[in-house]
Amino acid sequence: MVCLREKAAQHSFVRVQFIYRKQHDFYSHRVLIRMLLFAHVHHNQPLIQYIADIEQASIAVKKLVSESEVGLDIETTGLDPILDKIRLVQIATPLNTYVIDMYHVPISVLNPVLTGGPIKVIHNAKFDAGFLYVVSEGVMVEPIFDTMITDQVLHHRGYARSLKDLSKEYLDIDLDKEKQTSDWGAEHLSETQIQYAGQDAHVLLPLKHILEEKAVELQIIEVVNLENRLVPAICWMERSGVNLDRNLWNKLVKSAEAKATRLKEELNLSVAEHTSLGLDLFGNAAVSINWDSPAQVKKLLSDLGVEIENTRHSTLESNRGAHPVIALLLDYRGAAKKVSTYGTDWEKHVHPTSHRIHANWVQIGSATGRMSCKNPNMQNLPREAAYRNCFRAAPDCVLIKGDYEQIELRLAAQIAPDARMKKAFYEGRDLHSVTASYLLGKPETEAVTDSQRQMAKAVNFGLIFGMGARGLSSYAQNNFRVRMDETEAAKIRRRYFEAYSGIKNWHESQSRKLETRTILGRHRILEGERDYTNRLNSPIQGSAADGLKLALIKLWETRHRVNAYPVLTVHDEIVIEAPKELAGKATEWLKGCMEDGMGEFLQEVPVAIDITAKESWG
DNA sequence: AGTCCGCGCGCG
DNA sequence: AAAGCGCGCGCGGACT
């Protein structure tokens, strides 16, 4: 292939056409098409048709709809689909690239190509499809093959790569990105701008073919298909956005600010008392310590005779009794976190025109396959009802929330597999209580106390992913307020693996794997002993992510059933917005999609979904 | 002024 | 033998 590539690059377009005819029987059609592409991409052959009138655009569209796949890219005057404009839409076939000037052609002319018709090959399709979705008032680009997302799947990266990087690696083409940020709103576009625009669309088809070949080699095509089907659903959710009640939010901010200010004063006073620094002329504590600085806090505590390794919550908590400022500091930290991370600044993410929050959903946001979210992060809002209730349904609508119950434990039970754990889930029993019974040596029928269940919860969550006795001891203390010393934790750990021998065997079988796979086939490469716990966690966390993603896909692909749409998702939870009168129907729809999505992977253990409809989230 | 990193902490 | 995992964000502090 390398030699073909070089050969192609050496020939002019006409010359390659000649080779194509002459050696038609020798090279496959696909290979020759690729040679053509390399030839004129390398020689910067134009074959680029600039279109700035409706008639020409219609002719191009007629040709384009009969293609099986086209490269697509857009140039815009900015990054905001609501506030900014699309200037160019570039659509590439193997032989031609049309650069269509949207200042002179209405978007509707392109609809037959955009929705249905050929596969649209796009780099970071969420951007282009999201823009087109807004501008065309609801026409979704479909079907999509996203070269950025696909590359990420192949490389199990936690981050995406640019089209420039992909072109360099796979096609040995240097894309000039200089013009990317040029003025696309200018009345007349320069020839170089048009060439740049065309070139970007041009490399997409050959990229797709190479990525697909690699996907087949890696036996990962199902994951690639899942991710590509997901793109429209993510666009849909992101463009839907979610409504924030700014009045409610402001009240929370104000009270957090007041609390933080008060606690800071108390902290200063407390230190003044204990350091004989006394008060200043105005009766204020003459202490100038920045309580937001871990370094300064650590130093101060050391001066007060409390030596600690760090100032994180768990460390401070276990030294609570050592000095009165520590308890105050813990309270202050809570309030300060609310003020900084969930303060007034957070509201800047409300869009000026839509008045909703359109967060940036990152489709493959983690190495395991989970999504992430930023600007703002909708996935780490405080769980307190007061905060989540700030997210309210639009007028006459409800928010319906569905979440998978103990999804990772269910997946672990199947993947290990562990017969006892599977049985407990099949019988619809509460796994934490079941675990408590085993650890305590009680018969399963006998009730366990709340604190016993709490202990078992820590055990289930921790030990399943390879936590050790020491870790379990502090984990139980920090997260579940359960005290157990290390010896006790070790004993519990032994009992746990006696009860769940399937989990024990699974742990042993995973210790030397170089690659993990989710049930669907999503992979992650792991090296070294250090990655042992990742080997356990990745297929579970990743399979849960795959199942949730399929649920989102099903929502999109069956959207005609109910006039509703997703507004956010948090790893094991999907929230949709629906008109009040459709609440019942929408609830069934969400539940069904979530069951079916996860059910494709979790087949040997029941999928359980907790679902509620309210006017607000939380 | 802008950039980078570690710490700490919100969520699953 | 022993080992929880995955994110994004705000801050302080050090650097340019």
XYZ file of C-alpha atoms (C1' of nucleotides) in Angstrom:
646
model
C 0.000 0.000 0.000
C 2.854 2.319 0.813
C 4.297 1.824 -2.627
C 0.936 2.508 -4.251
C 0.641 5.628 -2.215
C 4.003 6.905 -3.375
C 3.296 5.887 -6.920
C 0.018 7.747 -6.864
C 1.676 10.813 -5.492
C 4.124 10.829 -8.350
C 1.485 10.952 -11.028
C -0.664 13.752 -12.180
C -4.383 13.286 -11.999
C -4.589 12.574 -15.734
C -1.822 10.042 -15.464
C -3.599 8.211 -12.681
C -6.783 8.154 -14.684
C -4.777 6.458 -17.393
C -3.462 3.868 -14.964
C -6.966 3.303 -13.762
C -8.214 2.441 -17.242
C -5.262 0.394 -18.223
C -4.906 -1.621 -15.063
C -8.534 -1.826 -14.244
C -8.399 -5.541 -13.761
C -5.240 -5.462 -11.756
C -6.032 -3.050 -8.951
C -9.281 -3.110 -7.078
C -11.620 -0.248 -7.728
C -11.221 0.955 -4.167
C -7.469 1.013 -4.293
C -7.508 2.973 -7.516
C -9.949 5.485 -6.162
C -7.567 5.940 -3.303
C -4.688 6.439 -5.741
C -6.674 9.139 -7.471
C -7.263 10.849 -4.202
C -3.656 10.726 -3.181
C -2.661 12.021 -6.564
C -4.666 15.143 -6.537
C -4.501 15.713 -2.839
C -0.720 15.612 -3.040
C -0.601 17.836 -6.065
C -3.178 20.105 -4.584
C -5.236 19.549 -7.699
C -8.269 21.768 -7.572
C -11.222 19.662 -8.720
C -12.875 21.984 -6.331
C -16.071 23.548 -7.502
C -17.115 26.747 -5.809
C -20.885 27.132 -5.884
C -22.669 30.352 -5.078
C -26.083 30.015 -6.671
C -29.129 27.851 -6.165
C -29.175 26.267 -9.625
C -25.600 25.035 -9.388
C -26.220 23.823 -5.850
C -29.288 21.850 -6.948
C -27.320 20.182 -9.699
C -24.598 19.238 -7.232
C -27.163 17.892 -4.766
C -28.696 15.682 -7.466
C -25.304 14.120 -8.082
C -24.463 13.852 -4.413
C -27.564 11.966 -3.313
C -26.565 8.992 -5.441
C -23.195 8.667 -3.702
C -22.816 6.052 -0.983
C -20.580 8.281 1.100
C -19.317 11.841 0.999
C -16.849 13.882 3.007
C -18.446 16.872 4.703
C -17.085 19.903 6.482
C -18.340 23.399 7.221
C -16.792 26.790 7.819
C -18.527 29.122 10.220
C -18.130 32.653 11.484
C -17.726 31.355 15.042
C -18.299 28.429 17.344
C -21.840 29.133 18.565
C -24.529 27.601 16.338
C -27.152 29.989 17.668
C -25.199 33.220 17.366
C -22.872 32.444 14.468
C -23.416 31.614 10.811
C -22.427 28.872 8.433
C -20.480 30.315 5.514
C -19.424 27.243 3.586
C -20.553 23.669 3.322
C -17.947 21.506 1.604
C -19.013 18.139 0.297
C -16.510 15.766 -1.278
C -17.053 12.753 -3.475
C -14.074 10.623 -4.497
C -13.618 12.818 -7.551
C -15.127 16.210 -6.824
C -15.362 18.612 -3.968
C -18.175 21.116 -3.910
C -17.635 24.225 -1.841
C -21.058 25.735 -1.382
C -21.423 29.333 -0.261
C -24.266 29.453 2.210
C -24.504 33.229 1.956
C -26.007 32.590 -1.453
C -27.669 29.202 -1.114
C -30.496 28.411 1.337
C -29.756 25.472 3.611
C -32.904 23.615 2.574
C -31.381 22.977 -0.866
C -28.903 20.655 0.840
C -31.438 18.679 2.876
C -31.554 15.655 0.541
C -27.818 15.161 1.072
C -27.768 15.997 4.756
C -30.450 13.687 6.055
C -30.678 10.183 4.635
C -28.744 9.584 1.433
C -24.988 9.087 1.584
C -22.987 8.486 4.746
C -21.524 11.806 5.789
C -17.887 11.459 6.763
C -17.060 14.284 9.148
C -14.279 15.069 11.582
C -15.823 15.979 14.935
C -19.314 15.667 13.517
C -20.977 16.980 16.654
C -19.822 20.447 15.666
C -20.980 20.336 12.049
C -24.174 18.378 12.654
C -25.029 20.533 15.667
C -24.584 23.688 13.624
C -26.591 22.408 10.695
C -29.286 21.154 13.069
C -29.781 24.635 14.487
C -29.513 26.528 11.212
C -31.846 24.176 9.359
C -34.268 24.169 12.289
C -34.138 20.495 13.052
C -32.643 18.647 10.111
C -30.143 16.152 11.480
C -27.122 15.113 9.463
C -27.441 11.379 9.164
C -25.990 8.808 8.843
C -22.614 9.935 10.161
C -19.131 8.466 10.127
C -17.017 10.564 12.468
C -13.288 10.239 11.805
C -12.360 11.852 15.111
C -14.510 9.567 17.225
C -13.496 6.505 15.219
C -9.813 7.278 15.663
C -10.427 7.586 19.378
C -12.094 4.185 19.506
C -9.182 2.586 17.676
C -6.640 4.097 20.011
C -8.671 3.885 23.214
C -7.553 7.423 23.872
C -9.110 9.598 26.507
C -8.634 12.520 24.145
C -9.393 13.335 20.526
C -6.961 14.147 17.733
C -7.187 16.804 15.072
C -7.858 16.183 11.384
C -4.379 17.532 10.737
C -2.826 14.847 12.956
C -4.886 12.073 11.377
C -4.092 13.197 7.850
C -0.419 13.251 8.692
C -0.390 9.820 10.299
C -2.692 7.912 7.972
C -2.351 9.739 4.642
C 0.986 11.486 5.017
C -0.676 14.735 4.060
C 0.109 18.027 5.722
C -3.067 20.014 6.037
C -2.698 23.742 6.188
C -4.794 24.881 9.112
C -3.804 28.498 8.877
C -7.034 29.503 7.202
C -9.239 27.771 9.771
C -9.636 30.919 11.810
C -9.680 33.347 8.887
C -12.618 35.656 8.316
C -15.380 33.430 7.003
C -17.869 36.268 7.220
C -16.148 38.353 4.523
C -18.231 39.274 1.531
C -15.747 37.771 -0.908
C -13.761 34.733 0.070
C -10.229 34.419 -1.254
C -9.146 31.585 -3.497
C -6.906 30.218 -0.737
C -9.822 30.143 1.688
C -11.848 28.099 -0.771
C -8.918 25.787 -1.455
C -8.402 25.284 2.266
C -12.064 24.530 2.773
C -12.092 22.018 -0.065
C -8.940 20.288 1.073
C -10.354 19.570 4.522
C -13.385 17.818 3.072
C -11.231 16.005 0.593
C -9.175 13.860 2.947
C -12.201 12.481 4.792
C -13.168 9.635 2.444
C -9.690 8.097 2.236
C -9.410 8.495 6.007
C -12.652 6.629 6.524
C -11.443 3.687 4.467
C -8.213 3.388 6.382
C -9.950 3.725 9.735
C -12.478 1.081 8.737
C -9.766 -1.348 7.699
C -8.070 -0.864 11.037
C -11.358 -1.267 12.873
C -11.916 -4.629 11.194
C -8.370 -5.732 12.024
C -8.873 -4.783 15.650
C -12.303 -6.461 15.730
C -13.809 -3.298 17.034
C -16.233 -2.358 14.285
C -19.280 -2.742 16.556
C -17.911 -0.097 18.898
C -17.178 2.183 15.953
C -20.756 1.744 14.749
C -22.169 2.414 18.209
C -20.198 5.627 18.567
C -21.118 6.835 15.098
C -24.808 6.153 15.662
C -24.537 8.055 18.927
C -23.388 11.331 17.387
C -26.872 12.564 16.371
C -28.212 11.726 19.829
C -25.499 13.788 21.476
C -26.159 16.715 19.125
C -29.818 16.437 19.998
C -29.173 16.505 23.740
C -26.634 19.298 23.524
C -28.844 21.493 21.380
C -31.814 20.807 23.652
C -29.937 22.133 26.644
C -31.451 22.357 30.092
C -33.240 25.095 31.955
C -31.691 26.633 35.084
C -33.803 28.530 37.595
C -31.425 31.405 38.266
C -33.423 32.741 41.207
C -33.200 29.465 43.063
C -29.539 29.137 42.161
C -28.787 32.643 43.407
C -30.380 31.935 46.755
C -28.091 28.946 47.206
C -25.068 30.983 46.176
C -25.933 33.778 48.608
C -26.389 31.433 51.530
C -23.158 29.591 50.729
C -21.326 32.912 50.530
C -22.698 34.036 53.875
C -21.772 30.748 55.445
C -18.252 30.806 54.036
C -17.703 34.379 55.228
C -18.958 33.586 58.723
C -16.860 30.449 59.026
C -13.770 32.243 57.790
C -14.213 34.824 60.555
C -14.680 32.100 63.125
C -11.556 30.391 61.869
C -9.532 33.587 62.188
C -10.887 34.213 65.675
C -10.175 30.689 66.735
C -6.601 30.928 65.522
C -6.161 34.295 67.215
C -7.227 32.770 70.519
C -4.793 29.944 70.193
C -1.785 31.816 68.924
C -1.836 34.810 71.251
C -1.787 37.022 68.195
C -4.785 38.726 69.663
C -7.079 41.149 67.892
C -6.343 44.249 65.892
C -7.580 47.770 66.659
C -10.990 47.030 65.194
C -11.487 43.864 67.155
C -10.877 41.653 64.121
C -8.623 38.712 64.229
C -5.176 39.820 63.129
C -4.525 36.613 61.338
C -3.714 36.595 57.682
C -3.925 33.056 56.543
C -5.475 32.010 53.266
C -7.786 29.174 54.235
C -8.032 28.140 50.600
C -4.347 27.308 50.521
C -3.573 23.737 51.568
C 0.090 24.714 52.021
C -0.717 27.527 54.427
C -3.254 25.436 56.297
C -0.769 22.625 56.741
C 1.867 25.047 58.010
C -0.557 26.634 60.449
C -1.692 23.308 61.850
C 1.916 22.335 62.273
C 2.504 25.561 64.255
C -0.471 24.594 66.385
C 1.113 21.238 67.054
C -0.865 19.145 64.609
C 1.425 17.417 62.131
C -0.430 15.930 59.163
C 0.639 14.602 55.791
C -1.918 16.553 53.817
C -5.051 18.562 54.458
C -7.573 16.524 52.566
C -10.956 15.859 54.129
C -10.258 12.341 55.376
C -6.992 13.354 57.024
C -8.584 16.335 58.731
C -11.524 14.184 59.768
C -9.339 11.668 61.542
C -7.599 14.546 63.350
C -10.810 16.316 64.182
C -10.166 16.152 67.896
C -6.598 17.418 67.689
C -7.542 21.085 67.508
C -10.774 23.137 67.474
C -9.954 24.832 64.143
C -10.133 21.527 62.325
C -13.872 21.100 62.713
C -14.388 24.708 61.641
C -12.101 24.208 58.676
C -14.079 21.194 57.512
C -17.265 23.238 57.589
C -15.566 26.109 55.806
C -14.298 23.824 53.081
C -17.842 22.665 52.335
C -19.149 26.189 51.981
C -16.092 27.397 50.054
C -16.502 24.612 47.504
C -20.076 25.712 46.876
C -18.983 29.314 46.442
C -16.105 28.597 44.094
C -17.295 25.729 41.917
C -21.053 26.277 42.152
C -21.105 30.050 42.606
C -22.302 33.040 40.620
C -19.793 32.346 37.884
C -21.534 29.091 37.080
C -24.470 30.985 35.594
C -22.357 32.374 32.768
C -23.133 29.124 31.001
C -26.760 30.070 30.507
C -27.033 30.940 26.835
C -28.044 34.574 26.184
C -30.529 33.664 23.478
C -31.909 30.253 24.324
C -31.736 30.932 28.071
C -30.720 27.341 28.564
C -27.471 25.597 29.371
C -25.883 23.857 26.404
C -23.041 21.974 28.033
C -20.237 20.500 25.992
C -20.745 16.742 26.016
C -17.578 14.818 25.207
C -18.674 11.560 23.654
C -15.586 9.561 24.544
C -14.476 11.495 27.583
C -12.593 8.793 29.432
C -10.286 5.900 28.735
C -13.007 3.416 29.628
C -15.524 4.784 27.127
C -17.584 6.930 29.425
C -18.753 10.368 28.368
C -17.594 13.487 30.124
C -19.060 16.953 30.204
C -17.671 20.465 30.481
C -18.557 24.152 30.326
C -20.320 23.480 32.589
C -19.850 19.989 33.928
C -23.392 18.712 34.429
C -22.072 15.460 35.874
C -20.725 16.692 39.192
C -23.444 18.960 40.518
C -24.123 18.509 44.225
C -26.556 15.677 44.877
C -28.495 17.751 47.375
C -32.055 18.284 46.199
C -31.656 22.036 46.703
C -29.062 22.144 43.930
C -30.583 19.673 41.528
C -33.997 21.260 41.866
C -32.576 24.415 40.288
C -32.788 22.479 37.028
C -36.435 22.789 36.155
C -38.539 21.640 33.258
C -39.700 24.196 30.694
C -43.256 25.515 31.198
C -45.870 22.740 31.009
C -43.144 20.130 30.906
C -41.661 17.581 33.295
C -38.200 16.168 33.756
C -38.121 12.408 33.765
C -35.105 10.747 35.305
C -34.185 7.123 34.806
C -31.216 5.505 36.467
C -29.758 2.040 36.349
C -29.735 0.409 39.775
C -26.350 -0.978 40.795
C -25.399 -1.384 37.176
C -21.697 -2.006 37.717
C -22.333 -4.750 40.261
C -24.805 -6.406 37.916
C -22.297 -6.281 35.078
C -19.590 -7.677 37.331
C -21.883 -10.542 38.335
C -22.317 -11.456 34.676
C -18.799 -10.815 33.458
C -17.011 -12.660 36.289
C -19.362 -14.639 36.380
C -20.468 -15.119 39.955
C -23.355 -17.506 40.468
C -24.324 -16.302 43.922
C -24.341 -12.670 42.897
C -26.353 -13.416 39.760
C -28.843 -15.395 41.835
C -29.307 -12.521 44.263
C -30.068 -10.150 41.417
C -32.381 -12.650 39.766
C -34.343 -12.965 42.969
C -34.636 -9.210 43.078
C -32.849 -9.030 46.391
C -30.803 -6.157 47.710
C -27.185 -7.142 47.101
C -25.791 -5.067 49.951
C -28.062 -6.822 52.443
C -27.206 -10.192 50.950
C -23.511 -9.429 51.294
C -24.029 -8.300 54.883
C -25.723 -11.615 55.675
C -22.812 -13.600 54.287
C -20.178 -11.527 56.005
C -21.986 -11.851 59.335
C -22.775 -15.528 58.865
C -26.478 -14.895 59.202
C -29.125 -16.815 57.261
C -30.247 -14.883 54.198
C -33.741 -14.560 55.519
C -32.713 -12.779 58.683
C -32.807 -8.995 58.463
C -29.606 -6.982 58.692
C -29.343 -3.626 60.421
C -28.851 -0.406 58.566
C -25.229 -0.018 59.647
C -24.493 -3.606 58.690
C -25.865 -2.914 55.243
C -23.792 0.264 55.065
C -20.680 -1.755 55.833
C -21.536 -4.271 53.121
C -22.058 -1.477 50.621
C -18.494 -0.299 51.153
C -17.337 -3.882 50.807
C -19.241 -4.490 47.562
C -18.109 -1.317 45.866
C -14.513 -1.598 46.978
C -13.598 -5.243 46.829
C -15.139 -5.889 43.443
C -12.450 -3.730 41.850
C -9.532 -5.120 43.793
C -9.336 -2.954 46.857
C -7.006 -4.199 49.581
C -7.559 -4.463 53.317
C -5.929 -1.145 54.076
C -7.894 0.581 51.369
C -11.135 -0.990 52.536
C -10.543 0.163 56.085
C -10.119 3.823 55.154
C -12.678 3.690 52.346
C -15.341 2.398 54.728
C -14.491 5.100 57.227
C -14.374 7.969 54.748
C -17.296 7.161 52.498
C -19.651 5.192 54.670
C -18.696 6.251 58.186
C -18.041 2.643 59.019
C -15.147 1.904 61.342
C -13.089 -1.203 60.766
C -9.416 -1.622 61.483
C -7.097 -3.235 58.999
C -7.157 -6.667 60.604
C -10.904 -6.643 60.596
C -10.943 -5.459 56.995
C -8.643 -8.320 56.017
C -10.972 -10.786 57.694
C -13.986 -9.317 55.933
C -12.101 -9.405 52.668
C -11.415 -13.134 53.065
C -15.014 -13.865 53.904
C -16.177 -11.833 50.931
C -14.153 -13.891 48.484
C -15.343 -17.101 50.111
C -18.909 -15.987 49.533
C -18.306 -14.734 45.993
C -15.869 -17.269 44.601
C -16.764 -16.267 41.048
C -15.418 -12.785 41.708
C -12.301 -14.295 43.250
C -11.639 -16.467 40.197
C -12.295 -13.561 37.879
C -9.749 -11.427 39.718
C -7.153 -14.141 39.391
C -7.864 -14.625 35.700
C -7.448 -10.934 34.887
C -4.098 -10.250 36.472
C -1.935 -10.626 33.395
C -4.138 -9.340 30.591
C -2.623 -6.818 28.209
C -5.956 -5.706 26.872
C -9.424 -5.453 28.353
C -12.643 -5.530 26.374
C -16.172 -4.488 27.166
C -18.974 -6.873 26.291
C -19.372 -5.053 22.973
C -15.638 -5.138 22.286
C -14.374 -1.710 23.307
C -10.738 -2.146 24.209
C -8.227 -0.578 26.519
C -4.543 -1.452 26.496
C -2.997 -1.865 29.926
C 0.554 -2.541 30.830
C 2.364 -3.469 33.983
C 1.377 -4.808 37.366
C 0.323 -1.362 38.447
C -2.707 -1.548 36.173
C -4.255 -4.552 37.898
C -7.242 -2.705 39.308
C -7.816 -1.011 35.956
C -8.053 -4.424 34.356
C -10.926 -5.204 36.676
C -12.653 -1.869 36.400
C -12.399 -1.007 32.702
C -14.599 -3.740 31.208
C -17.270 -3.083 33.830
C -17.305 0.685 33.704
C -16.934 0.537 29.931
C -19.798 -1.925 29.455
C -22.065 0.291 31.549
C -21.073 3.200 29.310
C -21.794 1.164 26.170
C -25.240 0.234 27.479
C -26.129 3.799 28.374
C -24.938 4.984 24.983
C -27.125 2.442 23.246
C -30.069 3.684 25.307
C -29.415 7.230 24.055
C -29.224 5.915 20.495
C -32.563 4.173 20.933
C -34.106 7.382 22.221
C -32.923 9.197 19.104
C -33.907 6.477 16.693
C -37.418 6.115 18.157
C -38.005 9.818 18.814
C -41.108 9.832 16.615
C -42.924 7.923 19.368
C -42.964 10.777 21.876
C -42.385 14.499 21.642
C -39.560 14.480 24.192
C -35.786 14.749 24.246
C -32.823 14.059 26.540
C -31.319 16.986 28.425
C -28.523 15.394 30.414
C -26.927 12.118 31.415
C -24.723 11.141 34.375
C -23.051 7.770 33.717
C -25.936 5.593 34.926
C -28.721 8.113 34.550
C -30.616 9.788 31.706
C -32.886 12.792 32.139
C -35.414 13.723 29.478
C -37.842 16.627 29.157
C -41.411 16.015 28.017
C -44.727 17.862 27.884
C -46.761 17.185 31.058
C -49.579 15.504 29.204
C -47.124 13.044 27.694
C -45.394 12.249 30.982
C -46.756 8.716 31.197
C -45.926 7.861 27.636
C -42.492 9.460 27.867
C -41.719 7.556 31.054
C -42.469 4.263 29.310
C -40.407 5.342 26.336
C -37.369 6.222 28.446
C -37.664 3.062 30.514
C -37.961 0.904 27.423
C -34.971 2.459 25.688
C -32.842 2.150 28.809
C -33.833 -1.485 29.324
C -33.255 -2.387 25.698
C -29.964 -0.487 25.466
C -28.337 -2.042 28.501
C -30.154 -5.316 27.901
C -28.134 -5.946 24.760
C -25.073 -6.335 26.923
C -26.407 -7.296 30.331
C -28.254 -10.443 29.308
C -27.735 -12.841 32.186
C -28.769 -10.502 34.974
C -31.917 -8.377 35.033
C -31.653 -4.675 34.235
C -33.365 -2.594 36.923
C -34.338 1.021 36.314
C -35.518 3.523 38.861
C -37.636 6.138 37.153
C -39.313 9.327 38.387
C -41.066 12.294 36.784
C -41.076 15.725 38.444
C -40.978 19.372 37.535
C -37.343 19.468 38.494
C -34.337 17.195 38.604
C -33.450 15.705 41.983
C -0.368 39.136 31.896
C -0.555 34.211 30.651
C 0.623 29.113 31.492
C 1.280 25.014 34.018
C 0.930 21.818 37.953
C -0.512 19.763 42.315
C -4.072 19.742 45.677
C -8.529 19.079 46.965
C -13.345 17.900 46.014
C -17.900 17.733 43.464
C -20.136 13.586 40.889
C -20.825 8.476 38.970
C 1.284 -10.787 48.232
C -0.959 -6.434 47.211
C -3.595 -3.032 44.338
C -10.829 0.579 43.869
C -11.973 3.037 39.065
C -13.478 7.209 35.989
C -13.999 12.510 35.175
C -13.818 18.526 35.333
C -12.943 22.672 37.891
C -11.168 26.297 41.102
C -7.496 27.624 43.702
C -2.677 28.672 45.125
C 1.867 28.893 43.860
C 5.621 28.903 40.727
C 7.033 29.878 36.417
C 7.646 32.781 32.097
